[in-house]
XYZ file of N, CA, C and O in Angstrom:
808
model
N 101.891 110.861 116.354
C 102.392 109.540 116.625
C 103.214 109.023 115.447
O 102.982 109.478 114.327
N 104.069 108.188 115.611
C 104.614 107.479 114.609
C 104.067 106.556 113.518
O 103.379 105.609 113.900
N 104.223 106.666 112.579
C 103.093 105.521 111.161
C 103.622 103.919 111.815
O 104.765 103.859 112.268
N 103.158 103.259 111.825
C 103.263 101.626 112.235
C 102.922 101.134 110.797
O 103.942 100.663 110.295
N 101.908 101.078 109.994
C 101.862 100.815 108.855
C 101.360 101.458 107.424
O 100.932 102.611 107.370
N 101.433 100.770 106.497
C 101.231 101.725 105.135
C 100.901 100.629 104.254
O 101.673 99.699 104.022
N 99.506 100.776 103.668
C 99.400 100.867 102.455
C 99.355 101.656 101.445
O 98.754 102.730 101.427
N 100.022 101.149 100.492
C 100.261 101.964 98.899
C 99.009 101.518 98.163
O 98.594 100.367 98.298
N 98.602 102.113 97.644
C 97.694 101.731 96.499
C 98.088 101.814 95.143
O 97.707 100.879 94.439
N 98.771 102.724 94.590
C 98.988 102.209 93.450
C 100.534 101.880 93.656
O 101.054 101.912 94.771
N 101.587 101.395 91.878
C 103.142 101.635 92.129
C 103.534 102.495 91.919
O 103.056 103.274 91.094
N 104.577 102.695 92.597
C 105.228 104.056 92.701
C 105.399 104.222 91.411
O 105.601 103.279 90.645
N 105.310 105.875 90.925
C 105.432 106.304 89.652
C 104.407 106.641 88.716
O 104.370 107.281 87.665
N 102.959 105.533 89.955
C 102.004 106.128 88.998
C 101.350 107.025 90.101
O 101.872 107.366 91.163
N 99.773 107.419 89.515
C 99.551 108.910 90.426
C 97.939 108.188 90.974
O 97.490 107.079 90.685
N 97.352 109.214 91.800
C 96.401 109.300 92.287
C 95.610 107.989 92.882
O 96.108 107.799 93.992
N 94.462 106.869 92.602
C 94.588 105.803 93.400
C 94.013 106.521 95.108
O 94.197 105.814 96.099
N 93.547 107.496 95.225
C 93.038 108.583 96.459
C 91.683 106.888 97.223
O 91.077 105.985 96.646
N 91.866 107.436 99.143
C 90.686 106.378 99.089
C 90.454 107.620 99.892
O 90.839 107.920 101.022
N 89.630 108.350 98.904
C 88.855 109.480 99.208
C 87.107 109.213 99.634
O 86.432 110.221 99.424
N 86.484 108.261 100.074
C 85.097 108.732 99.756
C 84.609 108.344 101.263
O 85.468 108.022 102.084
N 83.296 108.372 101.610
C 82.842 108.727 102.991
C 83.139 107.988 103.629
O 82.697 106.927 103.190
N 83.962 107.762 104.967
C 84.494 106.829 105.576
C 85.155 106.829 105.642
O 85.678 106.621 106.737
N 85.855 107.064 104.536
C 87.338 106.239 104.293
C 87.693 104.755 104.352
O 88.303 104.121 103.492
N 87.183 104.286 105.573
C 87.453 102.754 105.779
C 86.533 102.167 106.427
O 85.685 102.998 106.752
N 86.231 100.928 106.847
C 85.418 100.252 107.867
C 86.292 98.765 108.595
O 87.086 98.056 107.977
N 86.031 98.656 109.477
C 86.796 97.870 110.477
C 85.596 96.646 110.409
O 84.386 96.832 110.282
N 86.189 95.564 110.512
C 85.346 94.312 110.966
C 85.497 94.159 112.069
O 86.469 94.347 112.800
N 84.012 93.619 112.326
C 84.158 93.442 114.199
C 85.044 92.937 115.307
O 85.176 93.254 116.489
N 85.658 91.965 114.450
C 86.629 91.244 115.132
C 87.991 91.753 114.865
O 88.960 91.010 114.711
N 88.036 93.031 114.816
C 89.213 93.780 114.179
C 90.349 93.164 113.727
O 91.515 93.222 114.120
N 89.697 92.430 112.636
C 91.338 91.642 112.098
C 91.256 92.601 110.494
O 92.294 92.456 109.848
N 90.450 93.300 109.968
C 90.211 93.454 108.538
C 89.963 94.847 108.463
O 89.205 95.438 109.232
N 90.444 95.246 107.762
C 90.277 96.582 107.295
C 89.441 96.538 105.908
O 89.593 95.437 105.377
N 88.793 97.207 105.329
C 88.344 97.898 103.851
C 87.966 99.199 103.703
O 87.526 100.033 104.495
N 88.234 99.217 102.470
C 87.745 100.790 101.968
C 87.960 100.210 100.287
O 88.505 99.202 99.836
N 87.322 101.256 99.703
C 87.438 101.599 98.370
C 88.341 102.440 97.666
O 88.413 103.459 98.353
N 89.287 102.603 96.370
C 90.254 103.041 96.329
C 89.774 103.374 94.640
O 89.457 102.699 93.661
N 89.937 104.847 94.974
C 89.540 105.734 93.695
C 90.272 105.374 92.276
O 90.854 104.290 92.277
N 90.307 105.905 91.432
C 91.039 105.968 89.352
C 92.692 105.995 90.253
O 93.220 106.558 91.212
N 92.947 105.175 89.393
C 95.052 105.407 89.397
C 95.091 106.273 87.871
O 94.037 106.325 87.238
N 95.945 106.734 87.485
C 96.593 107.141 86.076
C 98.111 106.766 86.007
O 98.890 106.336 86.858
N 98.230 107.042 84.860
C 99.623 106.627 84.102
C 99.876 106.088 83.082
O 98.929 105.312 82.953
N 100.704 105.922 82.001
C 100.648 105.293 80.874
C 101.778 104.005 81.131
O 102.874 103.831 81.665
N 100.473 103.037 80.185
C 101.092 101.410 79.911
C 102.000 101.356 79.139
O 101.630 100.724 78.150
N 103.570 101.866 79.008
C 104.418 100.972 78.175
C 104.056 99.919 77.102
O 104.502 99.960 75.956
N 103.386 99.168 77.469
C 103.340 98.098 77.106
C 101.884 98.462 75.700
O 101.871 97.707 74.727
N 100.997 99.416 75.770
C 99.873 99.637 75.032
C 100.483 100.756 74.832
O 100.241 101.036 73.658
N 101.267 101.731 75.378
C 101.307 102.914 75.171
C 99.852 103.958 75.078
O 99.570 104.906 74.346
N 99.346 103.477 75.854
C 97.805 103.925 76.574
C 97.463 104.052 77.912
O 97.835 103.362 78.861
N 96.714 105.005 77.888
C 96.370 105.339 79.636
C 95.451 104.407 80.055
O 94.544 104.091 79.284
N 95.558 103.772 81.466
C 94.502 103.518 82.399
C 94.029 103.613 83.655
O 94.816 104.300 84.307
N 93.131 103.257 84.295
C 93.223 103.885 85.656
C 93.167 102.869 86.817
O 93.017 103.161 88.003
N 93.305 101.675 86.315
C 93.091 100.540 87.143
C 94.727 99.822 87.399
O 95.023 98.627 87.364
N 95.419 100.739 87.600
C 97.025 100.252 88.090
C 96.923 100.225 89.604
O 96.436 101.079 90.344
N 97.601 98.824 89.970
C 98.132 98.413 91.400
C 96.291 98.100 91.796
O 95.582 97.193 91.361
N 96.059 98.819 92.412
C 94.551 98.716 93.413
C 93.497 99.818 92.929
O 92.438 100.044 93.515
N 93.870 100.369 91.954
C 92.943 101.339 91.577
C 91.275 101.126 90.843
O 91.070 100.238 90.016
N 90.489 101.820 91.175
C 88.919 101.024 91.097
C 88.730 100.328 91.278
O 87.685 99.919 90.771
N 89.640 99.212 92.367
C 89.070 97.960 93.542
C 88.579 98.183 94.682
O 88.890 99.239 95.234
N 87.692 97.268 95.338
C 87.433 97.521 96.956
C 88.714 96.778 97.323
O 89.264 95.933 96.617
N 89.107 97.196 98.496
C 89.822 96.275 99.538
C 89.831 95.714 100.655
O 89.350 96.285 101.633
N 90.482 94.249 100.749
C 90.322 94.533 102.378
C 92.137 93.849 103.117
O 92.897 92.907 102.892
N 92.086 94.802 103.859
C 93.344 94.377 104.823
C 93.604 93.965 105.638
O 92.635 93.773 106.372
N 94.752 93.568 106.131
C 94.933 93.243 107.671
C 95.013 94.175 108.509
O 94.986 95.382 108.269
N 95.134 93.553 109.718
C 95.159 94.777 110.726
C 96.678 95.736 110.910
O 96.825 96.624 111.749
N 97.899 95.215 109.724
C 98.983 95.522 109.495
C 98.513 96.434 108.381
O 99.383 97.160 107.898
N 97.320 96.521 107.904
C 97.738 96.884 106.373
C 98.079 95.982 105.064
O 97.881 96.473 103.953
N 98.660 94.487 105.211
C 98.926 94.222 104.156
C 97.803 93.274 103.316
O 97.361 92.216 103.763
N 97.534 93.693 102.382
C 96.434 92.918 101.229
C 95.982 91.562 100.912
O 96.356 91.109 99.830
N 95.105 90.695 101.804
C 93.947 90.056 102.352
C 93.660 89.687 100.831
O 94.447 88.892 100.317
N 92.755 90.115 100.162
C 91.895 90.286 98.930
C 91.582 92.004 98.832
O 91.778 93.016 99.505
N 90.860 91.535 97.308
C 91.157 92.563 96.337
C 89.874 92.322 95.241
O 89.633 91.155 94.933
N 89.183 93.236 94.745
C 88.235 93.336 93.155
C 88.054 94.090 92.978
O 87.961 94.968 93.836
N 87.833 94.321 91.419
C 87.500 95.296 90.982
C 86.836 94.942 89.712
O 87.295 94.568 88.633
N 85.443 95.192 90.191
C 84.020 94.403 89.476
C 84.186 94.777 87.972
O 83.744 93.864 87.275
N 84.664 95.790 87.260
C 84.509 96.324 85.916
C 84.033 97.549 85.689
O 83.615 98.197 86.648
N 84.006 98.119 84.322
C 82.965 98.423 84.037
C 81.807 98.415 83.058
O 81.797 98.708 81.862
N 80.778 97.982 83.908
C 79.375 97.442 83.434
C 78.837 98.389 82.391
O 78.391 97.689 81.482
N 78.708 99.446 82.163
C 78.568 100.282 80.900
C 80.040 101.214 80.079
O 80.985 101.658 80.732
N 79.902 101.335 78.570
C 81.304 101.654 78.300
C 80.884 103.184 79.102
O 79.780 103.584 79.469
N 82.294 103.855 79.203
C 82.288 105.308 79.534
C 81.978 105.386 80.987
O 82.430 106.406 81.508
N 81.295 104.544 81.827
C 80.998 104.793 83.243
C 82.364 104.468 83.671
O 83.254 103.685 83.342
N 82.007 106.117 85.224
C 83.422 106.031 86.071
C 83.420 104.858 87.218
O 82.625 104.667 88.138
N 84.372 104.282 86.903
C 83.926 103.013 88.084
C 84.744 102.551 89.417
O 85.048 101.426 89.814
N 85.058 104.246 90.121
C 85.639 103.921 91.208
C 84.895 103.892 92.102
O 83.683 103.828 91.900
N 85.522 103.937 93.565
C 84.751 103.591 95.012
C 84.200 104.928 95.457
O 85.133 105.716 95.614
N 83.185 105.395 95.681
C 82.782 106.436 96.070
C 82.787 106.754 98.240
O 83.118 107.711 98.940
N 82.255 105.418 98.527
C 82.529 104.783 99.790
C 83.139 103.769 100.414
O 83.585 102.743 99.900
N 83.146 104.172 101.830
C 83.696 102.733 101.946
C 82.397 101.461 102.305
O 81.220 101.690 102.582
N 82.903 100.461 102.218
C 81.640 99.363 102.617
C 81.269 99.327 103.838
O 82.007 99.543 104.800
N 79.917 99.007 103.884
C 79.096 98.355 104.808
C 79.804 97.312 105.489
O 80.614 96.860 104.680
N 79.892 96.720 106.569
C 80.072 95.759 107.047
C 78.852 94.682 108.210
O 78.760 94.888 109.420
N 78.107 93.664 107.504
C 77.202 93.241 108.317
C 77.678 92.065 108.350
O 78.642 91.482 107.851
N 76.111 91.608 109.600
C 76.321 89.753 109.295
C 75.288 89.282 109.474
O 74.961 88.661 110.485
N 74.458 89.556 108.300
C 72.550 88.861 108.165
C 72.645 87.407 109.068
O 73.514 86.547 108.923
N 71.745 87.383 109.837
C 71.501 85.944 110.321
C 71.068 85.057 109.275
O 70.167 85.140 108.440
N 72.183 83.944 109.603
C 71.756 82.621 108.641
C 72.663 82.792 107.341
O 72.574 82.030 106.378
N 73.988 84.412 107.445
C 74.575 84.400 105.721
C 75.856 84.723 106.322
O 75.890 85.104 107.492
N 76.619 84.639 105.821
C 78.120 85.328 106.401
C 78.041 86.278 105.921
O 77.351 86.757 105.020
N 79.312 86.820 106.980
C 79.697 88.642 107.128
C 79.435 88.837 105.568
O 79.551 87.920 104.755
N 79.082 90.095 105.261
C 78.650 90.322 104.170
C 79.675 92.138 104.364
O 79.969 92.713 105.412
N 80.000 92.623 102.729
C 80.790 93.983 102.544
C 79.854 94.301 101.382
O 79.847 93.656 100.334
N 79.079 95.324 101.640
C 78.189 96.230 100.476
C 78.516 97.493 100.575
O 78.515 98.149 101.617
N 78.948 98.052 98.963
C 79.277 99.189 98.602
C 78.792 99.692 97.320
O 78.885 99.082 96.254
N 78.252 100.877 97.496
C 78.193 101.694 96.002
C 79.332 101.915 95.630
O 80.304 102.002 96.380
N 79.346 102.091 93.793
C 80.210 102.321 93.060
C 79.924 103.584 92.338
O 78.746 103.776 92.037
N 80.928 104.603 91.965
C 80.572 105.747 91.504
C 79.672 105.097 90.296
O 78.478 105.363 90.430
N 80.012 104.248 89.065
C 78.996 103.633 88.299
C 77.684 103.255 88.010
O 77.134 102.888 86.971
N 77.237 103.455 89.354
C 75.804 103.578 89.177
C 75.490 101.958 89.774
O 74.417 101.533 89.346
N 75.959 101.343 90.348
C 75.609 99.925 91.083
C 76.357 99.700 92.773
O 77.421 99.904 93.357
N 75.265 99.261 92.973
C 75.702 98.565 94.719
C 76.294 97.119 94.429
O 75.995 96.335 93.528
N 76.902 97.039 95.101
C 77.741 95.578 94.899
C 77.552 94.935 96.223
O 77.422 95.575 97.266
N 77.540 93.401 96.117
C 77.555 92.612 97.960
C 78.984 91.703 97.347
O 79.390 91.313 96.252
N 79.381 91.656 98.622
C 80.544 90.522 98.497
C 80.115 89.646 99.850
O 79.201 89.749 100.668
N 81.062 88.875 99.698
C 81.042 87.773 101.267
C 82.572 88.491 101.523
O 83.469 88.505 100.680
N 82.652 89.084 102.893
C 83.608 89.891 103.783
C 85.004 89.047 103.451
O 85.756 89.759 102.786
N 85.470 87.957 103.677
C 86.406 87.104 103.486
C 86.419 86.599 102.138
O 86.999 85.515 102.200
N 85.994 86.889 100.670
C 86.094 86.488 99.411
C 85.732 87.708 98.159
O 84.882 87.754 97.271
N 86.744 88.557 98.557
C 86.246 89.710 97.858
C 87.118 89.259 96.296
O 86.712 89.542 95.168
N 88.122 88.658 96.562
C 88.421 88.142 95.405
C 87.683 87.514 94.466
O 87.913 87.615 93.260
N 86.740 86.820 94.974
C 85.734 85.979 94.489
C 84.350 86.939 93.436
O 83.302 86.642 92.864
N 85.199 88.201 93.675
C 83.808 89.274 93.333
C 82.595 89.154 93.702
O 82.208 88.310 94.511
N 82.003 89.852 93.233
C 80.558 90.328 93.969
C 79.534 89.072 93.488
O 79.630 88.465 92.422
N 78.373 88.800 94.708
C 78.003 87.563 93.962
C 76.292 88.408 93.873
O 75.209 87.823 93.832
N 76.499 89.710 93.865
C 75.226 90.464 93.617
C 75.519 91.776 93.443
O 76.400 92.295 94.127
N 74.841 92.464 92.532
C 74.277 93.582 92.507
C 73.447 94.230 91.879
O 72.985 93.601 90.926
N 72.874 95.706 92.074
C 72.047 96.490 91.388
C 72.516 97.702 91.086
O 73.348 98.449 91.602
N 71.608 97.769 89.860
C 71.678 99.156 89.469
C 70.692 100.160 89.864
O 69.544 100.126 89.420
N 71.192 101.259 90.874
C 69.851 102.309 91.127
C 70.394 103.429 90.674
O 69.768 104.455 90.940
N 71.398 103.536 90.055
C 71.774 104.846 89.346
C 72.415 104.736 87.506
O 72.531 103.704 86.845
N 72.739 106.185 87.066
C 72.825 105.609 85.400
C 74.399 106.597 85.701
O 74.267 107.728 85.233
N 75.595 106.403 86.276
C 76.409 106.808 86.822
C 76.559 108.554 86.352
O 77.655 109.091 86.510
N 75.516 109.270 85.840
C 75.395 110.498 85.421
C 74.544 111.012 86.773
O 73.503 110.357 86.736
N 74.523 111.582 87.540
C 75.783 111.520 88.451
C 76.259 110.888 89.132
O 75.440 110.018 89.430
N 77.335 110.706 89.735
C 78.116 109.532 89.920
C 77.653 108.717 91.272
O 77.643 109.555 92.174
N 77.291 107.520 91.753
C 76.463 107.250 93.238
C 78.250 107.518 94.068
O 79.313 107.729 93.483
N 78.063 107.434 95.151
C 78.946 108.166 96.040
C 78.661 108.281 97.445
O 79.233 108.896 98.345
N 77.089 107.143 97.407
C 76.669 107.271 98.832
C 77.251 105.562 99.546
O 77.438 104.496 98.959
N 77.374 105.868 100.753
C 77.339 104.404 101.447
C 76.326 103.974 102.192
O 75.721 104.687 102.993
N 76.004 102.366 101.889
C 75.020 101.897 102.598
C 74.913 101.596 103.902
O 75.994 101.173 104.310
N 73.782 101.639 105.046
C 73.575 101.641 106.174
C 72.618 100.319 106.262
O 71.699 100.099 105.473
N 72.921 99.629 107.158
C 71.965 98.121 107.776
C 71.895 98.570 108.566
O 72.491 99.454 109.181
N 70.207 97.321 108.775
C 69.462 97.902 110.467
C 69.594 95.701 110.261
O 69.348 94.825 109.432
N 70.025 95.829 111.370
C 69.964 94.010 111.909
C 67.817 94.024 112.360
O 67.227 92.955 112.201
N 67.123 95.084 112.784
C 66.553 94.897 113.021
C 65.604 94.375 111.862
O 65.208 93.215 111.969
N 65.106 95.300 110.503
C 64.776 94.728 109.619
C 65.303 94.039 108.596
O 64.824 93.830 107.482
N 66.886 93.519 109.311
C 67.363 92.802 107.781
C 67.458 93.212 106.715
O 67.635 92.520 105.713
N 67.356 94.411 106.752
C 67.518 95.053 105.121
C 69.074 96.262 105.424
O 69.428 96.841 106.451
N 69.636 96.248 104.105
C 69.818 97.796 104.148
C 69.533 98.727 102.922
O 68.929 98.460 101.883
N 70.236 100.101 103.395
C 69.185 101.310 102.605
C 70.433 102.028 101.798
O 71.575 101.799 102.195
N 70.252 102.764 100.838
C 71.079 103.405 99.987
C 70.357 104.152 99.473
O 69.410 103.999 98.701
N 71.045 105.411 100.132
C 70.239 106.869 99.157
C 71.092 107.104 98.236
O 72.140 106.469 98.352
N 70.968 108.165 96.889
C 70.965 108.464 95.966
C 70.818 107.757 94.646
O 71.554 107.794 93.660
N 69.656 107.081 94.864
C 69.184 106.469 93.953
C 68.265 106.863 92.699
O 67.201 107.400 93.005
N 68.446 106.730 91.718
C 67.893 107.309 90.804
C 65.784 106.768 90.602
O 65.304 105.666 90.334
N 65.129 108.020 90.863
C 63.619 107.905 90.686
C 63.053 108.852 90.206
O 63.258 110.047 90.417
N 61.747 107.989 89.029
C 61.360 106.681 89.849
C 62.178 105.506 89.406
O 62.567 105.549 88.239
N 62.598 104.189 90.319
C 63.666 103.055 90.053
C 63.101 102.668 88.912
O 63.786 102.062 88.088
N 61.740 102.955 88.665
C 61.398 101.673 86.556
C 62.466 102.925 85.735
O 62.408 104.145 85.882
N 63.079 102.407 85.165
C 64.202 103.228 83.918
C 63.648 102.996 83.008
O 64.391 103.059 82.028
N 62.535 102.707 82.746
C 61.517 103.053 81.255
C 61.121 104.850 81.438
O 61.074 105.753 80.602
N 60.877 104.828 82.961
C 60.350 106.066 83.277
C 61.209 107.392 82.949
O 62.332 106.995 82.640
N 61.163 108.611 82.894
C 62.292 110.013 83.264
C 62.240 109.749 84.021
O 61.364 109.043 84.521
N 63.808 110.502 84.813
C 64.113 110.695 86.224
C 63.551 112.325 86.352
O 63.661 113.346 85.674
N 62.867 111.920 87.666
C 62.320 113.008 88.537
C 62.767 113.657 89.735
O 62.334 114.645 90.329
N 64.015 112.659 90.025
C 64.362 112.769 91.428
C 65.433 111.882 91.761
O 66.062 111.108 91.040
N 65.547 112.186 93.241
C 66.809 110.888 94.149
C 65.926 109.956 94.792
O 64.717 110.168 94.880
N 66.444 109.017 95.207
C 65.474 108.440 96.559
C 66.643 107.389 97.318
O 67.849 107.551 97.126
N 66.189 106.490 98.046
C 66.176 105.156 98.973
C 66.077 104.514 98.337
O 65.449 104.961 97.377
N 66.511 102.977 98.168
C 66.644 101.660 97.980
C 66.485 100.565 99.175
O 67.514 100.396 99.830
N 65.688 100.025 99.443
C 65.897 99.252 100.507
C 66.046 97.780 100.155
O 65.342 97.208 99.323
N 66.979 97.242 100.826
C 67.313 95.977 100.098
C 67.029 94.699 101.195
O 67.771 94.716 102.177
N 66.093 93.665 101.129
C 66.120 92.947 102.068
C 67.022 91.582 102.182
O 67.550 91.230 101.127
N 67.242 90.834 103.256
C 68.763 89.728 103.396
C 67.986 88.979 103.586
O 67.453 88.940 104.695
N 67.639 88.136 102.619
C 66.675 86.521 103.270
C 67.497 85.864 103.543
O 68.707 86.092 103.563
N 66.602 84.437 103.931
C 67.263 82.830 104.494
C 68.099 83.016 102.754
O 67.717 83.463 101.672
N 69.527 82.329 103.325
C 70.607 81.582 102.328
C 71.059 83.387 101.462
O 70.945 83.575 100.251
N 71.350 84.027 102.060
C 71.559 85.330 101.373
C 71.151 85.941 100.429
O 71.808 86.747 99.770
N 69.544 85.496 100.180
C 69.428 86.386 99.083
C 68.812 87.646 99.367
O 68.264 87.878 100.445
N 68.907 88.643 98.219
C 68.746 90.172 98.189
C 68.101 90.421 97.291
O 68.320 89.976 96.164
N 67.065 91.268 97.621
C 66.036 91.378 96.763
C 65.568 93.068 97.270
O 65.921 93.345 98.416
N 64.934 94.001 96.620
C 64.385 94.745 96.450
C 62.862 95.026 97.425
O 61.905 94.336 97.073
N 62.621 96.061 98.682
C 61.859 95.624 99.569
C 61.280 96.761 98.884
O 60.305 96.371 98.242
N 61.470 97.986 98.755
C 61.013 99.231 98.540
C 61.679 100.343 98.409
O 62.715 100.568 99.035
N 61.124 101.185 97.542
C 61.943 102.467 97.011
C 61.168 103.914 97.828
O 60.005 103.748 98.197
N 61.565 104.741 97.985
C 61.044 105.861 98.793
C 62.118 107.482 97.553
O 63.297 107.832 97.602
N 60.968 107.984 96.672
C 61.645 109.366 96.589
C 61.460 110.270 97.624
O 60.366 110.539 98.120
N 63.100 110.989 98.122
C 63.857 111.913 98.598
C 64.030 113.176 98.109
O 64.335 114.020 98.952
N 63.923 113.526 97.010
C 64.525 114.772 96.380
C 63.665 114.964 94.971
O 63.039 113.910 94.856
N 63.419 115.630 94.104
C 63.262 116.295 93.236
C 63.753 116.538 92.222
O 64.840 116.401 92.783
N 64.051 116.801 91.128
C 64.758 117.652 89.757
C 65.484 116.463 89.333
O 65.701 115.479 90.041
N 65.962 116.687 87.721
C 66.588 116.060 87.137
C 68.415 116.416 86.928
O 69.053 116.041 85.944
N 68.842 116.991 87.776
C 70.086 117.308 87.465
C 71.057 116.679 88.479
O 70.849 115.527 88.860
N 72.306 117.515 89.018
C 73.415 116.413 89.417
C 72.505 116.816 90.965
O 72.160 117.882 91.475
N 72.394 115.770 91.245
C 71.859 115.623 92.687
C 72.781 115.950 94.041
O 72.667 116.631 95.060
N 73.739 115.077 93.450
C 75.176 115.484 94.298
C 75.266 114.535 95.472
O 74.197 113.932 95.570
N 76.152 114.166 96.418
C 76.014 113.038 97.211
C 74.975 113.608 98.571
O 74.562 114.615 99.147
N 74.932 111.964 98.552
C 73.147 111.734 99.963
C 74.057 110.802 101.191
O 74.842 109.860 101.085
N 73.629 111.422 102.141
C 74.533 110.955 103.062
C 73.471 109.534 103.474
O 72.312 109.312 103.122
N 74.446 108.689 104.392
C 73.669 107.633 104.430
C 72.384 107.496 104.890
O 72.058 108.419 105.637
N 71.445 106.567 104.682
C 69.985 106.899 105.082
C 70.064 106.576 106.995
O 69.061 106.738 107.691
């Protein structure tokens, strides 16, 4: 078929900017919005005469129109020096009773992020850490409307980080009255201390 639309992610000239990770994208119900997550850009700054990887849309979530063109935009940081802090997935898309549409995504960095679906500009007004981005999280989260929660595997256990890691597991995160998110229960999945490698959604 013929392309109808295009987004670019980074500017021309610079490289990579890939929205490589499971999904690729997610549609809002009312199909006006597109998102996905959009991997490292490279290229050198003129201006520092230094490399970075956050040119045009690079290590932001996004979300679009149903044309493609750019709605909002973030790109949370990164929360430890040296962590890689692109999109591994694309987001969740829910709508907890009693909170607006809500977009939750892991970050290769080792944190889940929540936004409100329509204020991603506004950045994330939550998240956690269930991984130490050694190896990188890369999974996407799954909601059940039935228990109000959702779940994210490849989480680093056991979740106390006083402890060694022994393993992967589950995160389950519950959506109370007025949106808050809180921690329902952890479940280890897997075994050993090495690169675990990505966990498909729970």
């Amino acid at each position: 078929g013929d392309q109808t639309a295009l987004f670019q992610t980074v500017p021309v000239g610079r490289r990579l900017g890939g929205v490589w990770g499971y999904s690729g994208a997610t549609i809002s119900t009312d199909r006006s919005s597109v998102y996905t997550g959009v991997g490292n850009a490279d290229g050198t700054d003129p201006d520092c005469d230094c490399e970075h990887d956050d040119w045009g849309y690079g290590d932001s979530l996004v979300q679009l129109s149903s044309t493609l063109g750019v709605v909002g935009s973030n790109d949370p940081g990164i929360p430890a020096d040296g962590a890689d802090d692109d999109w591994g997935a694309a987001p969740a898309l829910f709508s907890p009773k009693g909170c607006q549409p809500l977009a939750v995504a892991s970050n290769k960095d080792g944190y889940v992020y929540a936004y409100k679906q329509n204020g991603l500009g506004a950045g994330p007004f939550w998240r956690l850490g269930i991984g130490t981005g050694e190896p990188p999280l890369l999974d996407g989260p799954a909601w059940s409307p039935t228990t109000s929660m959702f779940y994210t595997a490849g989480a680093r256990m056991p979740f106390d980080r006083t402890r060694p890691a022994t393993g992967v597991g589950i995160v389950a995160v519950k959506v109370s009255t007025g949106c808050k998110l809180s921690v329902a229960w952890t479940a280890q999945t897997g075994v050993g201390d090495g690169d675990y490698g990505s966990q498909a959604p729970p």
